[in-house]
PDB file of C-alpha atoms in Angstrom:
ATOM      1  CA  UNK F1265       0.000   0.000   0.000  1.00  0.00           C
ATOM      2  CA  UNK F1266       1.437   3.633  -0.702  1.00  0.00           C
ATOM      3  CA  UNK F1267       0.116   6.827   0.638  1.00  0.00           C
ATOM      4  CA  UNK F1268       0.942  10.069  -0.675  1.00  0.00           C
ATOM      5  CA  UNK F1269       0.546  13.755   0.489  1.00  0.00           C
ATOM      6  CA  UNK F1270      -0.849  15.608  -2.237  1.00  0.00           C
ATOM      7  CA  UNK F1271       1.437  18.318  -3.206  1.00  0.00           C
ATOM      8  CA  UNK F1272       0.684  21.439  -1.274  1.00  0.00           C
ATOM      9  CA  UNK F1273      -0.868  19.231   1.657  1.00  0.00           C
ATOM     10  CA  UNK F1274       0.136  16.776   4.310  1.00  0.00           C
ATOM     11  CA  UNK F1275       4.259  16.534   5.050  1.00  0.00           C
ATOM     12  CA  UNK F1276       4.352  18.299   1.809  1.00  0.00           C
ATOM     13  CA  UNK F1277       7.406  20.662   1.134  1.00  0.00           C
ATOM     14  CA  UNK F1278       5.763  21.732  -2.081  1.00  0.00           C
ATOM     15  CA  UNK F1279       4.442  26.078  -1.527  1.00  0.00           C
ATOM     16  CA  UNK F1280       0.880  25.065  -1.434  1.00  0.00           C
ATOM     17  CA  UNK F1281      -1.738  25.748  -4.726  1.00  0.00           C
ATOM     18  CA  UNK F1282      -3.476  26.540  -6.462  1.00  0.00           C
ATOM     19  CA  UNK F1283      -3.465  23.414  -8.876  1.00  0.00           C
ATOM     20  CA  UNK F1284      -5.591  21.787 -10.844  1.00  0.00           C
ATOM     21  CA  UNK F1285      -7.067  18.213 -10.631  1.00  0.00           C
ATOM     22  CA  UNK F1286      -5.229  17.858 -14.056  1.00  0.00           C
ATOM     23  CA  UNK F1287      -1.788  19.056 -12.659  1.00  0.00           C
ATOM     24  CA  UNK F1288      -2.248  16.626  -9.259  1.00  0.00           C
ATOM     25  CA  UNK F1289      -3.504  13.565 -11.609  1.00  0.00           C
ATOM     26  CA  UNK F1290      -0.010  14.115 -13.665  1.00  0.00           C
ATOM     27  CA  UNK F1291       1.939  14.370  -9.876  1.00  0.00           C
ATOM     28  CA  UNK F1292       0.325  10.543  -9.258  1.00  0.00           C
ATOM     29  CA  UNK F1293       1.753   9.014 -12.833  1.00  0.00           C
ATOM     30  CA  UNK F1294       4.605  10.826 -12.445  1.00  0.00           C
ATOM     31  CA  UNK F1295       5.206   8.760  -8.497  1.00  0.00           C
ATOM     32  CA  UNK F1296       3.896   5.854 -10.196  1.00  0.00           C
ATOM     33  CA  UNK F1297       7.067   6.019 -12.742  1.00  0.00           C
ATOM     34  CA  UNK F1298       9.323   7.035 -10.052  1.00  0.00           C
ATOM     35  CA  UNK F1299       8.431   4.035  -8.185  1.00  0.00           C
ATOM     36  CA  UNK F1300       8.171   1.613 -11.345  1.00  0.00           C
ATOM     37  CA  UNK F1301       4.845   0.861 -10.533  1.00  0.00           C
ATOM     38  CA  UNK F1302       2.845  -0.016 -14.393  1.00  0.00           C
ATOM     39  CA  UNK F1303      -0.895  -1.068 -12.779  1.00  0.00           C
ATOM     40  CA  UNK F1304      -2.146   0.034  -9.356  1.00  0.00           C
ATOM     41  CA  UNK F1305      -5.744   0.019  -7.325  1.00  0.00           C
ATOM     42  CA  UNK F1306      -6.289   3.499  -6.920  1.00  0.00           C
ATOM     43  CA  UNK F1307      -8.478   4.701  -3.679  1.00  0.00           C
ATOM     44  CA  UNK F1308      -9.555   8.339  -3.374  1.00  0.00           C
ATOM     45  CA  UNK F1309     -11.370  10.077  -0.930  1.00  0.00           C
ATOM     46  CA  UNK F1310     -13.007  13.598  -1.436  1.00  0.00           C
ATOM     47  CA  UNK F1311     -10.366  15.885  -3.423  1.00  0.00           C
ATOM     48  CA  UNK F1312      -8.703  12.250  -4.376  1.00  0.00           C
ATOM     49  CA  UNK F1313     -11.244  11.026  -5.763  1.00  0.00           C
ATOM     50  CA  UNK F1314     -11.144  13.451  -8.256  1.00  0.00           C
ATOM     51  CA  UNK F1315      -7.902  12.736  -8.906  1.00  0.00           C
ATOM     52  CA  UNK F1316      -9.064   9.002  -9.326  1.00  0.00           C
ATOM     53  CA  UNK F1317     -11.824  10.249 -11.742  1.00  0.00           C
ATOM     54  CA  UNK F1318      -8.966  12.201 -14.003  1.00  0.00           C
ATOM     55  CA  UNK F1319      -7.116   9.064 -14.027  1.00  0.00           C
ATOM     56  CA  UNK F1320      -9.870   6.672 -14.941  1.00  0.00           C
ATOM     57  CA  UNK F1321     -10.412   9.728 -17.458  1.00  0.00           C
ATOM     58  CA  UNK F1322      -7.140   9.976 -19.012  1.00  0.00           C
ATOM     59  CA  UNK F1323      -4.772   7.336 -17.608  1.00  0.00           C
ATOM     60  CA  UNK F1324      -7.215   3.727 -17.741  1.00  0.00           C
ATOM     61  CA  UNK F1325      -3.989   1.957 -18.690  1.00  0.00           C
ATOM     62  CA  UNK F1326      -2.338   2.560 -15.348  1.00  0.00           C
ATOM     63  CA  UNK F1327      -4.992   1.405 -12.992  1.00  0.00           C
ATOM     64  CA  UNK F1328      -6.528  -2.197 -12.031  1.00  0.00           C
ATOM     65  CA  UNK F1329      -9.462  -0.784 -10.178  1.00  0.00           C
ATOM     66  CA  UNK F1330     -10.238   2.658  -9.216  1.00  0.00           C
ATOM     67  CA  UNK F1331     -12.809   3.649  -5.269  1.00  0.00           C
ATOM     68  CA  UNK F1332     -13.818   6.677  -5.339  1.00  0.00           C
ATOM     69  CA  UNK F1333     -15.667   7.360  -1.688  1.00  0.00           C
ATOM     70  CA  UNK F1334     -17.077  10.670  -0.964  1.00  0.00           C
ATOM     71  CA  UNK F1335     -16.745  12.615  -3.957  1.00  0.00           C
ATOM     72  CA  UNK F1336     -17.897  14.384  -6.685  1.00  0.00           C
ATOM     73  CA  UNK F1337     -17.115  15.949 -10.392  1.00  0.00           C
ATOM     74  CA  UNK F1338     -16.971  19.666  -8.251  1.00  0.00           C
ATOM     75  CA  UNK F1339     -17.096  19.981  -4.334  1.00  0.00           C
ATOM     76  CA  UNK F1340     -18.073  23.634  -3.872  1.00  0.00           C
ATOM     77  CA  UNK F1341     -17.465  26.707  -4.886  1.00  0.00           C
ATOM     78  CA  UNK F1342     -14.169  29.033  -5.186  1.00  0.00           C
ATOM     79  CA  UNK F1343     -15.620  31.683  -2.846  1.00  0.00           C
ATOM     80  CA  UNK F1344     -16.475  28.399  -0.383  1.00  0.00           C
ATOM     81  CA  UNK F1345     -12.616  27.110  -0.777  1.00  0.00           C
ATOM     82  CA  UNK F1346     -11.195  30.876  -0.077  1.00  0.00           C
ATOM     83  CA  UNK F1347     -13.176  31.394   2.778  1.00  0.00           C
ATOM     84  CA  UNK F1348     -12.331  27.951   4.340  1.00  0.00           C
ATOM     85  CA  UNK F1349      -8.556  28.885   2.930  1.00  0.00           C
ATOM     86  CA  UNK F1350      -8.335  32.206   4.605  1.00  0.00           C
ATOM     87  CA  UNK F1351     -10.037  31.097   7.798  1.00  0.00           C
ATOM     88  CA  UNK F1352      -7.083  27.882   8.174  1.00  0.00           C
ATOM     89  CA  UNK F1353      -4.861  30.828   7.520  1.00  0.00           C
ATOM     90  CA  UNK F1354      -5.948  33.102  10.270  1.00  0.00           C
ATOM     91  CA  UNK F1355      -7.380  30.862  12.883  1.00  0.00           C
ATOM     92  CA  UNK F1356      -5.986  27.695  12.056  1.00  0.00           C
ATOM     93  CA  UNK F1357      -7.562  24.077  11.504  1.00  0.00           C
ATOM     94  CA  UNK F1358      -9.541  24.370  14.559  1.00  0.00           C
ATOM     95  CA  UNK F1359     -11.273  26.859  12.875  1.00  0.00           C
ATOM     96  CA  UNK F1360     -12.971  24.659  10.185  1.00  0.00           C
ATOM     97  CA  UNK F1361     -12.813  21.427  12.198  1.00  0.00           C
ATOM     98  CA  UNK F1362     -16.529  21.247  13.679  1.00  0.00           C
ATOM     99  CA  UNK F1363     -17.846  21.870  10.328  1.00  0.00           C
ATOM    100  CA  UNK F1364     -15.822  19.221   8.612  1.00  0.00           C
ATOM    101  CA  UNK F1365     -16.748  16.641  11.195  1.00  0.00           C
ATOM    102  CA  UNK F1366     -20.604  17.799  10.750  1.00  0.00           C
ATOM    103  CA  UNK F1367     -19.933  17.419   7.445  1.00  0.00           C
ATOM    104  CA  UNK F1368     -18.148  14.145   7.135  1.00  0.00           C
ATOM    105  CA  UNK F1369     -20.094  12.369  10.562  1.00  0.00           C
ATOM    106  CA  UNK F1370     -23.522  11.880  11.489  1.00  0.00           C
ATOM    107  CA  UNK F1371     -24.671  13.229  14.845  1.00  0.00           C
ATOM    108  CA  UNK F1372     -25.056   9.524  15.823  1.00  0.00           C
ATOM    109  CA  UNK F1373     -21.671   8.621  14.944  1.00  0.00           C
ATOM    110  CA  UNK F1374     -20.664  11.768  16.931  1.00  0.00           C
ATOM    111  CA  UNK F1375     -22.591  11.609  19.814  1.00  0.00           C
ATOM    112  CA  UNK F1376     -20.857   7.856  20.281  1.00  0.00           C
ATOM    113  CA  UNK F1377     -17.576   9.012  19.972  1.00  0.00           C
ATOM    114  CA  UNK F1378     -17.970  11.529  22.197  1.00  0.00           C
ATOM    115  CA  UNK F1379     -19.085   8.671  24.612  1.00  0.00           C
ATOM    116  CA  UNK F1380     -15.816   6.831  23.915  1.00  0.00           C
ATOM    117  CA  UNK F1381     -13.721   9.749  24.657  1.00  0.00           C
ATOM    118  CA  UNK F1382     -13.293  10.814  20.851  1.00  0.00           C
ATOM    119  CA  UNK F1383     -13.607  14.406  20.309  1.00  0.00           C
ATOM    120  CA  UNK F1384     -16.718  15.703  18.168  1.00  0.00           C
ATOM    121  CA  UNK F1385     -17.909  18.937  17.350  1.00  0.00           C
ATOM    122  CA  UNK F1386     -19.298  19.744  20.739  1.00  0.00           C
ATOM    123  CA  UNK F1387     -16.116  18.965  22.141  1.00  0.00           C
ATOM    124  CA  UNK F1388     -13.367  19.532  19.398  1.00  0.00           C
TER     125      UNK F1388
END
């Protein structure tokens, strides 16, 4: 299994964005042929599974099977991203964080976490 930080994220050294789904795609053949790797399953979540789309798109040849989970063609809007951009910049991740877990967790899911000791929302 390989895991990558997507340039401009994660442990990434890379000055972050803005890039396009095309430009990140490239970045995954391009570790793929670093690593000599001809065929892999591809698994993205949210922003990579639009990277998995452009792949299936314009790369078939280099994947066996291709999840997408929790994803879409376009996730919001550029006024959405700068706002969520600019308030990480100021206030930091806590900032965003009880909307993302709204987002991404139902209030069940939540509410038993926060029962196990895991913070939620309410408690983040």
């Amino acid at each position: 299994m390989l895991r990558y930080d997507t340039r401009g994220h994660g442990q990434s050294s890379v000055t972050p964005g803005p890039y396009s789904i095309e430009h990140l795609g490239r970045d995954v053949i391009a570790l793929l042929d670093a690593l000599d790797l001809d065929r892999v399953h591809f698994c993205g979540l949210s922003m990579g599974g639009m990277i998995g789309m452009w792949l299936g798109v314009n790369a078939p040849e280099r994947l066996n099977k291709l999840m997408l989970c929790n994803t879409a063609a376009k996730i919001g809007t550029p006024e959405v991203w700068n706002a969520r951009i600019e308030a990480v910049r100021k206030n930091g991740m806590k900032s965003v964080a009880s909307a993302v877990i709204e987002r991404w967790f139902s209030r069940a899911f939540r509410e038993k976490g926060s029962s196990d000791g895991i913070k939620n929302s309410e408690n983040a």
